[in-house]
DNA sequence: GCAACACATAAGTACATGCTTATGTGTTGC
DNA sequence: GCAACACATAAGCATGTACTTATGTGTTGC
């Protein structure tokens, strides 16, 4: 089950910070370490978890490996959320509209 | 940070099963145990985690405590997802439509 | 080739977490 | 009151996980 990997990956605060950084644009592993007081292997392990969950994808460029948000992971979360649409609050309606509009 | 509690709560497969059961309607703690081979205290602990995360809410009825999906938790996930709307895939557009329509 | 760099993997360790059994709390009905 | 029930909490334990240091792999440029 891929949901398991996704939620486990996002359960860690450092990995959420990394993911949020990537929301600002593609970054390599070293750049992702900036600001986070974490060792190089730790970052590498976190990125491995995020990648296995389908939340980020990588692209080697020379010596560097660039990471970016993988839309597939977001889609998986959206699909999971959709299963509980019967319980979505009213405010979610506006949110769905926003999401739709920004996706052009 | 409430996101931390939400993702941690959903990282556990048993808790996701419980949450999915509640999507079918309100159930008490004993009824939630059906099918899941889990002790009564374990279920109680899981429900406590889900409640602390804002994913479910409880309502005591006599000796029973009924649990149901808490829309606030879903909204929190939706809000988190919205932060990454720039990376939503095309298919997410249809999903957002679906979510909006079903929310009437 | 090889030195420097960017990153990944290995192995070990401290702490978090999910489970158990035992016990406590609140409610019902006699 | 008190016995039976539904659930919560406490304490202990086994496993998972996030970290560390050490080392391996792949790339660049001299």
PDB file of C-alpha atoms (C1' of nucleotides) in Angstrom:
ATOM      1  CA  UNK A   1       0.000   0.000   0.000  1.00  0.00           C
ATOM      2  CA  UNK A   2       1.506   3.288  -1.124  1.00  0.00           C
ATOM      3  CA  UNK A   3      -0.569   5.334   1.337  1.00  0.00           C
ATOM      4  CA  UNK A   4       1.395   3.740   4.122  1.00  0.00           C
ATOM      5  CA  UNK A   5       4.655   5.035   2.713  1.00  0.00           C
ATOM      6  CA  UNK A   6       3.214   8.482   2.099  1.00  0.00           C
ATOM      7  CA  UNK A   7       1.845   9.042   5.568  1.00  0.00           C
ATOM      8  CA  UNK A   8       4.899   7.513   7.209  1.00  0.00           C
ATOM      9  CA  UNK A   9       7.107   9.802   5.148  1.00  0.00           C
ATOM     10  CA  UNK A  10       5.133  12.900   6.125  1.00  0.00           C
ATOM     11  CA  UNK A  11       4.979  11.880   9.776  1.00  0.00           C
ATOM     12  CA  UNK A  12       8.532  13.111  10.245  1.00  0.00           C
ATOM     13  CA  UNK A  13       8.924  16.870  10.816  1.00  0.00           C
ATOM     14  CA  UNK A  14      12.282  17.075   9.054  1.00  0.00           C
ATOM     15  CA  UNK A  15      10.886  15.395   5.958  1.00  0.00           C
ATOM     16  CA  UNK A  16       7.938  17.783   5.921  1.00  0.00           C
ATOM     17  CA  UNK A  17      10.382  20.701   6.064  1.00  0.00           C
ATOM     18  CA  UNK A  18      12.335  19.223   3.170  1.00  0.00           C
ATOM     19  CA  UNK A  19       9.157  18.755   1.180  1.00  0.00           C
ATOM     20  CA  UNK A  20       8.119  22.322   1.874  1.00  0.00           C
ATOM     21  CA  UNK A  21      11.494  23.568   0.699  1.00  0.00           C
ATOM     22  CA  UNK A  22      11.029  21.684  -2.530  1.00  0.00           C
ATOM     23  CA  UNK A  23       7.686  23.382  -2.988  1.00  0.00           C
ATOM     24  CA  UNK A  24       9.725  26.525  -3.658  1.00  0.00           C
ATOM     25  CA  UNK A  25      11.535  24.820  -6.503  1.00  0.00           C
ATOM     26  CA  UNK A  26      14.038  22.118  -7.353  1.00  0.00           C
ATOM     27  CA  UNK A  27      17.022  21.789  -5.021  1.00  0.00           C
ATOM     28  CA  UNK A  28      19.934  19.413  -4.584  1.00  0.00           C
ATOM     29  CA  UNK A  29      20.629  17.467  -1.418  1.00  0.00           C
ATOM     30  CA  UNK A  30      23.257  19.886  -0.123  1.00  0.00           C
ATOM     31  CA  UNK A  31      21.071  22.930  -0.646  1.00  0.00           C
ATOM     32  CA  UNK A  32      18.271  21.177   1.185  1.00  0.00           C
ATOM     33  CA  UNK A  33      20.503  20.854   4.221  1.00  0.00           C
ATOM     34  CA  UNK A  34      20.790  24.637   4.594  1.00  0.00           C
ATOM     35  CA  UNK A  35      19.010  25.783   7.701  1.00  0.00           C
ATOM     36  CA  UNK A  36      18.300  22.269   8.868  1.00  0.00           C
ATOM     37  CA  UNK A  37      20.893  21.092  11.335  1.00  0.00           C
ATOM     38  CA  UNK A  38      21.247  17.638   9.969  1.00  0.00           C
ATOM     39  CA  UNK A  39      24.093  15.482   8.705  1.00  0.00           C
ATOM     40  CA  UNK A  40      24.563  14.647   5.048  1.00  0.00           C
ATOM     41  CA  UNK A  41      23.661  10.950   5.482  1.00  0.00           C
ATOM     42  CA  UNK A  42      20.538  11.870   7.421  1.00  0.00           C
ATOM     43  CA  UNK A  43      19.370  14.069   4.569  1.00  0.00           C
ATOM     44  CA  UNK A  44      20.164  11.344   2.079  1.00  0.00           C
ATOM     45  CA  UNK A  45      18.080   8.877   4.079  1.00  0.00           C
ATOM     46  CA  UNK A  46      15.171  11.284   4.356  1.00  0.00           C
ATOM     47  CA  UNK A  47      15.228  11.930   0.623  1.00  0.00           C
ATOM     48  CA  UNK A  48      15.254   8.198   0.041  1.00  0.00           C
ATOM     49  CA  UNK A  49      12.108   7.822   2.140  1.00  0.00           C
ATOM     50  CA  UNK A  50      10.370  10.698   0.362  1.00  0.00           C
ATOM     51  CA  UNK A  51      11.306   9.245  -2.982  1.00  0.00           C
ATOM     52  CA  UNK A  52      10.093   5.751  -2.090  1.00  0.00           C
ATOM     53  CA  UNK A  53       6.787   7.299  -1.060  1.00  0.00           C
ATOM     54  CA  UNK A  54       6.439   8.975  -4.439  1.00  0.00           C
ATOM     55  CA  UNK A  55       6.487  12.436  -2.891  1.00  0.00           C
ATOM     56  CA  UNK A  56       9.663  13.621  -4.579  1.00  0.00           C
ATOM     57  CA  UNK A  57      11.613  12.597  -7.643  1.00  0.00           C
ATOM     58  CA  UNK A  58      15.265  13.028  -8.440  1.00  0.00           C
ATOM     59  CA  UNK A  59      17.315  13.911 -11.457  1.00  0.00           C
ATOM     60  CA  UNK A  60      21.036  13.601 -11.496  1.00  0.00           C
ATOM     61  CA  UNK A  61      22.869  16.571 -12.950  1.00  0.00           C
ATOM     62  CA  UNK A  62      26.562  16.016 -12.948  1.00  0.00           C
ATOM     63  CA  UNK A  63      27.759  15.564  -9.408  1.00  0.00           C
ATOM     64  CA  UNK A  64      24.531  16.935  -8.061  1.00  0.00           C
ATOM     65  CA  UNK A  65      21.204  15.229  -7.648  1.00  0.00           C
ATOM     66  CA  UNK A  66      18.300  17.602  -7.976  1.00  0.00           C
ATOM     67  CA  UNK A  67      15.114  16.836  -6.132  1.00  0.00           C
ATOM     68  CA  UNK A  68      11.650  18.163  -6.860  1.00  0.00           C
ATOM     69  CA  UNK A  69       8.081  17.593  -5.730  1.00  0.00           C
ATOM     70  CA  UNK A  70       6.500  14.601  -7.450  1.00  0.00           C
ATOM     71  CA  UNK A  71       2.876  15.397  -8.359  1.00  0.00           C
ATOM     72  CA  UNK A  72       2.028  11.702  -8.137  1.00  0.00           C
ATOM     73  CA  UNK A  73       2.424  11.781  -4.375  1.00  0.00           C
ATOM     74  CA  UNK A  74       0.081  14.737  -4.069  1.00  0.00           C
ATOM     75  CA  UNK A  75      -2.410  12.982  -6.311  1.00  0.00           C
ATOM     76  CA  UNK A  76      -2.293   9.920  -4.065  1.00  0.00           C
ATOM     77  CA  UNK A  77      -3.088  12.073  -1.031  1.00  0.00           C
ATOM     78  CA  UNK A  78      -5.887  13.762  -2.948  1.00  0.00           C
ATOM     79  CA  UNK A  79      -7.304  10.386  -3.924  1.00  0.00           C
ATOM     80  CA  UNK A  80      -7.178   9.266  -0.310  1.00  0.00           C
ATOM     81  CA  UNK A  81      -8.960  12.450   0.777  1.00  0.00           C
ATOM     82  CA  UNK A  82     -11.601  11.910  -1.900  1.00  0.00           C
ATOM     83  CA  UNK A  83     -12.674   8.700  -0.184  1.00  0.00           C
ATOM     84  CA  UNK A  84     -13.909  10.792   2.705  1.00  0.00           C
ATOM     85  CA  UNK A  85     -15.615  13.495   0.684  1.00  0.00           C
ATOM     86  CA  UNK A  86     -18.889  12.797   2.493  1.00  0.00           C
ATOM     87  CA  UNK A  87     -17.291  14.326   5.577  1.00  0.00           C
ATOM     88  CA  UNK A  88     -15.654  17.318   3.957  1.00  0.00           C
ATOM     89  CA  UNK A  89     -16.661  20.524   5.709  1.00  0.00           C
ATOM     90  CA  UNK A  90     -18.242  23.459   3.866  1.00  0.00           C
ATOM     91  CA  UNK A  91     -14.980  25.352   3.839  1.00  0.00           C
ATOM     92  CA  UNK A  92     -13.469  22.533   1.831  1.00  0.00           C
ATOM     93  CA  UNK A  93     -15.663  23.521  -1.059  1.00  0.00           C
ATOM     94  CA  UNK A  94     -13.887  26.830  -1.410  1.00  0.00           C
ATOM     95  CA  UNK A  95     -10.597  25.017  -1.029  1.00  0.00           C
ATOM     96  CA  UNK A  96     -11.466  22.643  -3.852  1.00  0.00           C
ATOM     97  CA  UNK A  97     -12.342  25.617  -6.014  1.00  0.00           C
ATOM     98  CA  UNK A  98      -9.043  27.248  -5.211  1.00  0.00           C
ATOM     99  CA  UNK A  99      -7.146  24.089  -6.001  1.00  0.00           C
ATOM    100  CA  UNK A 100      -8.924  23.696  -9.289  1.00  0.00           C
ATOM    101  CA  UNK A 101      -8.319  27.282 -10.343  1.00  0.00           C
ATOM    102  CA  UNK A 102      -4.649  27.275  -9.496  1.00  0.00           C
ATOM    103  CA  UNK A 103      -4.096  24.109 -11.481  1.00  0.00           C
ATOM    104  CA  UNK A 104      -4.448  25.697 -14.927  1.00  0.00           C
TER     105      UNK A 104
ATOM    106  CA  UNK B   1       1.852  21.804  14.889  1.00  0.00           C
ATOM    107  CA  UNK B   2      -1.325  19.866  14.244  1.00  0.00           C
ATOM    108  CA  UNK B   3      -0.091  18.473  10.928  1.00  0.00           C
ATOM    109  CA  UNK B   4       2.457  16.477  12.848  1.00  0.00           C
ATOM    110  CA  UNK B   5      -0.273  14.735  14.827  1.00  0.00           C
ATOM    111  CA  UNK B   6      -2.364  14.120  11.734  1.00  0.00           C
ATOM    112  CA  UNK B   7       0.344  12.505   9.643  1.00  0.00           C
ATOM    113  CA  UNK B   8       1.654  10.518  12.594  1.00  0.00           C
ATOM    114  CA  UNK B   9      -1.851   9.277  13.290  1.00  0.00           C
ATOM    115  CA  UNK B  10      -2.388   8.195   9.693  1.00  0.00           C
ATOM    116  CA  UNK B  11       1.030   6.581   9.464  1.00  0.00           C
ATOM    117  CA  UNK B  12      -0.287   3.568  11.363  1.00  0.00           C
ATOM    118  CA  UNK B  13      -2.181   0.992   9.245  1.00  0.00           C
ATOM    119  CA  UNK B  14      -4.536   0.007  12.041  1.00  0.00           C
ATOM    120  CA  UNK B  15      -5.529   3.619  12.605  1.00  0.00           C
ATOM    121  CA  UNK B  16      -6.181   4.089   8.898  1.00  0.00           C
ATOM    122  CA  UNK B  17      -8.446   1.028   8.976  1.00  0.00           C
ATOM    123  CA  UNK B  18     -10.315   2.447  11.944  1.00  0.00           C
ATOM    124  CA  UNK B  19     -10.706   5.768  10.185  1.00  0.00           C
ATOM    125  CA  UNK B  20     -11.989   4.061   7.064  1.00  0.00           C
ATOM    126  CA  UNK B  21     -14.521   2.134   9.134  1.00  0.00           C
ATOM    127  CA  UNK B  22     -15.765   5.394  10.579  1.00  0.00           C
ATOM    128  CA  UNK B  23     -16.214   6.729   7.063  1.00  0.00           C
ATOM    129  CA  UNK B  24     -19.114   4.281   6.840  1.00  0.00           C
ATOM    130  CA  UNK B  25     -20.747   5.903   9.836  1.00  0.00           C
ATOM    131  CA  UNK B  26     -20.493   6.391  13.582  1.00  0.00           C
ATOM    132  CA  UNK B  27     -19.331   3.380  15.599  1.00  0.00           C
ATOM    133  CA  UNK B  28     -18.376   2.691  19.199  1.00  0.00           C
ATOM    134  CA  UNK B  29     -14.994   1.370  20.278  1.00  0.00           C
ATOM    135  CA  UNK B  30     -16.137  -2.244  20.566  1.00  0.00           C
ATOM    136  CA  UNK B  31     -17.752  -2.267  17.143  1.00  0.00           C
ATOM    137  CA  UNK B  32     -14.571  -0.818  15.700  1.00  0.00           C
ATOM    138  CA  UNK B  33     -12.662  -3.832  16.985  1.00  0.00           C
ATOM    139  CA  UNK B  34     -14.676  -6.232  14.831  1.00  0.00           C
ATOM    140  CA  UNK B  35     -12.499  -7.707  12.125  1.00  0.00           C
ATOM    141  CA  UNK B  36      -9.352  -6.134  13.507  1.00  0.00           C
ATOM    142  CA  UNK B  37      -7.473  -8.553  15.730  1.00  0.00           C
ATOM    143  CA  UNK B  38      -6.590  -6.075  18.379  1.00  0.00           C
ATOM    144  CA  UNK B  39      -7.052  -5.811  22.140  1.00  0.00           C
ATOM    145  CA  UNK B  40      -9.476  -3.387  23.747  1.00  0.00           C
ATOM    146  CA  UNK B  41      -6.726  -1.186  25.222  1.00  0.00           C
ATOM    147  CA  UNK B  42      -4.936  -1.049  21.887  1.00  0.00           C
ATOM    148  CA  UNK B  43      -8.090   0.213  20.211  1.00  0.00           C
ATOM    149  CA  UNK B  44      -8.596   2.734  22.978  1.00  0.00           C
ATOM    150  CA  UNK B  45      -5.063   4.029  22.482  1.00  0.00           C
ATOM    151  CA  UNK B  46      -5.482   4.270  18.728  1.00  0.00           C
ATOM    152  CA  UNK B  47      -8.716   6.193  19.114  1.00  0.00           C
ATOM    153  CA  UNK B  48      -6.992   8.523  21.526  1.00  0.00           C
ATOM    154  CA  UNK B  49      -4.319   9.263  18.937  1.00  0.00           C
ATOM    155  CA  UNK B  50      -6.892   9.839  16.198  1.00  0.00           C
ATOM    156  CA  UNK B  51      -8.866  12.122  18.466  1.00  0.00           C
ATOM    157  CA  UNK B  52      -5.804  14.133  19.505  1.00  0.00           C
ATOM    158  CA  UNK B  53      -5.038  14.613  15.811  1.00  0.00           C
ATOM    159  CA  UNK B  54      -8.517  16.004  15.183  1.00  0.00           C
ATOM    160  CA  UNK B  55      -9.366  13.174  12.811  1.00  0.00           C
ATOM    161  CA  UNK B  56     -12.211  11.734  14.867  1.00  0.00           C
ATOM    162  CA  UNK B  57     -14.473  13.024  17.591  1.00  0.00           C
ATOM    163  CA  UNK B  58     -16.320  11.159  20.293  1.00  0.00           C
ATOM    164  CA  UNK B  59     -19.688  11.355  21.910  1.00  0.00           C
ATOM    165  CA  UNK B  60     -20.542   9.359  24.974  1.00  0.00           C
ATOM    166  CA  UNK B  61     -23.888   7.630  24.867  1.00  0.00           C
ATOM    167  CA  UNK B  62     -24.538   5.776  28.062  1.00  0.00           C
ATOM    168  CA  UNK B  63     -21.887   3.158  28.537  1.00  0.00           C
ATOM    169  CA  UNK B  64     -20.812   3.474  24.937  1.00  0.00           C
ATOM    170  CA  UNK B  65     -18.599   6.069  23.338  1.00  0.00           C
ATOM    171  CA  UNK B  66     -19.464   6.686  19.731  1.00  0.00           C
ATOM    172  CA  UNK B  67     -16.749   7.815  17.373  1.00  0.00           C
ATOM    173  CA  UNK B  68     -17.152   9.567  14.064  1.00  0.00           C
ATOM    174  CA  UNK B  69     -15.005  11.267  11.453  1.00  0.00           C
ATOM    175  CA  UNK B  70     -14.132  14.837  12.416  1.00  0.00           C
ATOM    176  CA  UNK B  71     -14.302  17.087   9.327  1.00  0.00           C
ATOM    177  CA  UNK B  72     -11.736  19.409  10.905  1.00  0.00           C
ATOM    178  CA  UNK B  73      -9.033  16.807  10.401  1.00  0.00           C
ATOM    179  CA  UNK B  74      -9.890  16.435   6.736  1.00  0.00           C
ATOM    180  CA  UNK B  75      -9.881  20.198   6.349  1.00  0.00           C
ATOM    181  CA  UNK B  76      -6.424  20.364   7.867  1.00  0.00           C
ATOM    182  CA  UNK B  77      -5.158  17.837   5.338  1.00  0.00           C
ATOM    183  CA  UNK B  78      -6.856  19.758   2.544  1.00  0.00           C
ATOM    184  CA  UNK B  79      -5.235  22.975   3.728  1.00  0.00           C
ATOM    185  CA  UNK B  80      -1.860  21.276   3.787  1.00  0.00           C
ATOM    186  CA  UNK B  81      -2.406  19.963   0.270  1.00  0.00           C
ATOM    187  CA  UNK B  82      -3.418  23.433  -0.890  1.00  0.00           C
ATOM    188  CA  UNK B  83       0.059  24.707  -0.089  1.00  0.00           C
ATOM    189  CA  UNK B  84       1.387  22.532  -2.879  1.00  0.00           C
ATOM    190  CA  UNK B  85      -1.272  23.362  -5.426  1.00  0.00           C
ATOM    191  CA  UNK B  86       1.405  24.537  -7.862  1.00  0.00           C
ATOM    192  CA  UNK B  87       2.433  20.901  -8.208  1.00  0.00           C
ATOM    193  CA  UNK B  88      -0.993  19.343  -8.477  1.00  0.00           C
ATOM    194  CA  UNK B  89      -1.237  17.163 -11.574  1.00  0.00           C
ATOM    195  CA  UNK B  90      -3.912  17.654 -14.213  1.00  0.00           C
ATOM    196  CA  UNK B  91      -5.923  14.761 -12.870  1.00  0.00           C
ATOM    197  CA  UNK B  92      -6.222  16.589  -9.585  1.00  0.00           C
ATOM    198  CA  UNK B  93      -8.440  19.120 -11.319  1.00  0.00           C
ATOM    199  CA  UNK B  94     -11.132  16.522 -11.898  1.00  0.00           C
ATOM    200  CA  UNK B  95     -10.654  15.348  -8.342  1.00  0.00           C
ATOM    201  CA  UNK B  96     -11.195  18.840  -6.998  1.00  0.00           C
ATOM    202  CA  UNK B  97     -14.373  19.078  -9.059  1.00  0.00           C
ATOM    203  CA  UNK B  98     -15.580  15.795  -7.680  1.00  0.00           C
ATOM    204  CA  UNK B  99     -14.837  16.859  -4.147  1.00  0.00           C
ATOM    205  CA  UNK B 100     -16.631  20.132  -4.619  1.00  0.00           C
ATOM    206  CA  UNK B 101     -19.716  18.527  -6.146  1.00  0.00           C
ATOM    207  CA  UNK B 102     -20.057  15.889  -3.482  1.00  0.00           C
ATOM    208  CA  UNK B 103     -19.854  18.460  -0.745  1.00  0.00           C
ATOM    209  CA  UNK B 104     -23.312  19.960  -1.280  1.00  0.00           C
TER     210      UNK B 104
ATOM    211  C1'  DG C   1      45.159   8.627 -12.896  1.00  0.00           C
ATOM    212  C1'  DC C   2      43.771  10.918  -8.912  1.00  0.00           C
ATOM    213  C1'  DA C   3      42.236  14.473  -5.780  1.00  0.00           C
ATOM    214  C1'  DA C   4      38.100  16.863  -4.560  1.00  0.00           C
ATOM    215  C1'  DC C   5      33.458  16.862  -4.358  1.00  0.00           C
ATOM    216  C1'  DA C   6      28.272  15.267  -3.944  1.00  0.00           C
ATOM    217  C1'  DC C   7      25.768  11.837  -2.537  1.00  0.00           C
ATOM    218  C1'  DA C   8      24.497   6.860  -0.997  1.00  0.00           C
ATOM    219  C1'  DT C   9      24.965   2.926   1.935  1.00  0.00           C
ATOM    220  C1'  DA C  10      26.435   0.247   6.226  1.00  0.00           C
ATOM    221  C1'  DA C  11      26.446  -0.513  10.995  1.00  0.00           C
ATOM    222  C1'  DG C  12      25.513   0.740  15.506  1.00  0.00           C
ATOM    223  C1'  DT C  13      22.738   3.284  19.019  1.00  0.00           C
ATOM    224  C1'  DA C  14      19.188   6.076  21.525  1.00  0.00           C
ATOM    225  C1'  DC C  15      14.558   6.992  21.595  1.00  0.00           C
ATOM    226  C1'  DA C  16       9.695   6.576  19.908  1.00  0.00           C
ATOM    227  C1'  DT C  17       5.835   3.680  19.308  1.00  0.00           C
ATOM    228  C1'  DG C  18       2.496  -0.045  19.365  1.00  0.00           C
ATOM    229  C1'  DC C  19       1.556  -3.917  21.746  1.00  0.00           C
ATOM    230  C1'  DT C  20       0.486  -6.626  25.974  1.00  0.00           C
ATOM    231  C1'  DT C  21      -1.523  -7.500  30.893  1.00  0.00           C
ATOM    232  C1'  DA C  22      -3.296  -5.345  34.913  1.00  0.00           C
ATOM    233  C1'  DT C  23      -6.045  -1.999  36.910  1.00  0.00           C
ATOM    234  C1'  DG C  24      -8.943   2.271  37.139  1.00  0.00           C
ATOM    235  C1'  DT C  25     -13.214   5.029  35.855  1.00  0.00           C
ATOM    236  C1'  DG C  26     -17.850   5.740  34.434  1.00  0.00           C
ATOM    237  C1'  DT C  27     -22.592   3.832  33.338  1.00  0.00           C
ATOM    238  C1'  DT C  28     -26.514   0.593  33.614  1.00  0.00           C
ATOM    239  C1'  DG C  29     -29.929  -2.249  35.807  1.00  0.00           C
ATOM    240  C1'  DC C  30     -31.161  -5.279  39.434  1.00  0.00           C
TER     241       DC C  30
ATOM    242  C1'  DG D   1     -25.188  -0.990  46.845  1.00  0.00           C
ATOM    243  C1'  DC D   2     -23.115  -3.893  43.619  1.00  0.00           C
ATOM    244  C1'  DA D   3     -22.388  -6.826  39.661  1.00  0.00           C
ATOM    245  C1'  DA D   4     -21.719  -6.464  34.770  1.00  0.00           C
ATOM    246  C1'  DC D   5     -20.358  -3.950  31.129  1.00  0.00           C
ATOM    247  C1'  DA D   6     -17.733  -0.335  28.015  1.00  0.00           C
ATOM    248  C1'  DC D   7     -13.945   2.069  27.887  1.00  0.00           C
ATOM    249  C1'  DA D   8      -9.525   4.526  29.634  1.00  0.00           C
ATOM    250  C1'  DT D   9      -5.112   4.551  31.849  1.00  0.00           C
ATOM    251  C1'  DA D  10      -0.644   2.525  33.742  1.00  0.00           C
ATOM    252  C1'  DA D  11       3.445  -0.027  33.276  1.00  0.00           C
ATOM    253  C1'  DG D  12       6.474  -2.927  30.896  1.00  0.00           C
ATOM    254  C1'  DC D  13       8.390  -4.768  26.706  1.00  0.00           C
ATOM    255  C1'  DA D  14       9.614  -5.659  21.789  1.00  0.00           C
ATOM    256  C1'  DT D  15      10.169  -3.555  17.515  1.00  0.00           C
ATOM    257  C1'  DG D  16      10.700   0.498  14.430  1.00  0.00           C
ATOM    258  C1'  DT D  17      12.909   4.619  13.329  1.00  0.00           C
ATOM    259  C1'  DA D  18      15.957   8.617  13.055  1.00  0.00           C
ATOM    260  C1'  DC D  19      20.288   9.697  14.142  1.00  0.00           C
ATOM    261  C1'  DT D  20      25.401   9.190  14.255  1.00  0.00           C
ATOM    262  C1'  DT D  21      30.252   7.879  12.274  1.00  0.00           C
ATOM    263  C1'  DA D  22      32.588   5.310   8.806  1.00  0.00           C
ATOM    264  C1'  DT D  23      32.945   3.918   4.278  1.00  0.00           C
ATOM    265  C1'  DG D  24      31.464   3.198  -0.612  1.00  0.00           C
ATOM    266  C1'  DT D  25      30.002   4.992  -5.327  1.00  0.00           C
ATOM    267  C1'  DG D  26      29.761   8.180  -9.021  1.00  0.00           C
ATOM    268  C1'  DT D  27      31.300  12.662 -11.270  1.00  0.00           C
ATOM    269  C1'  DT D  28      34.409  16.553 -12.324  1.00  0.00           C
ATOM    270  C1'  DG D  29      38.645  18.740 -13.639  1.00  0.00           C
ATOM    271  C1'  DC D  30      43.478  18.904 -13.385  1.00  0.00           C
TER     272       DC D  30
END
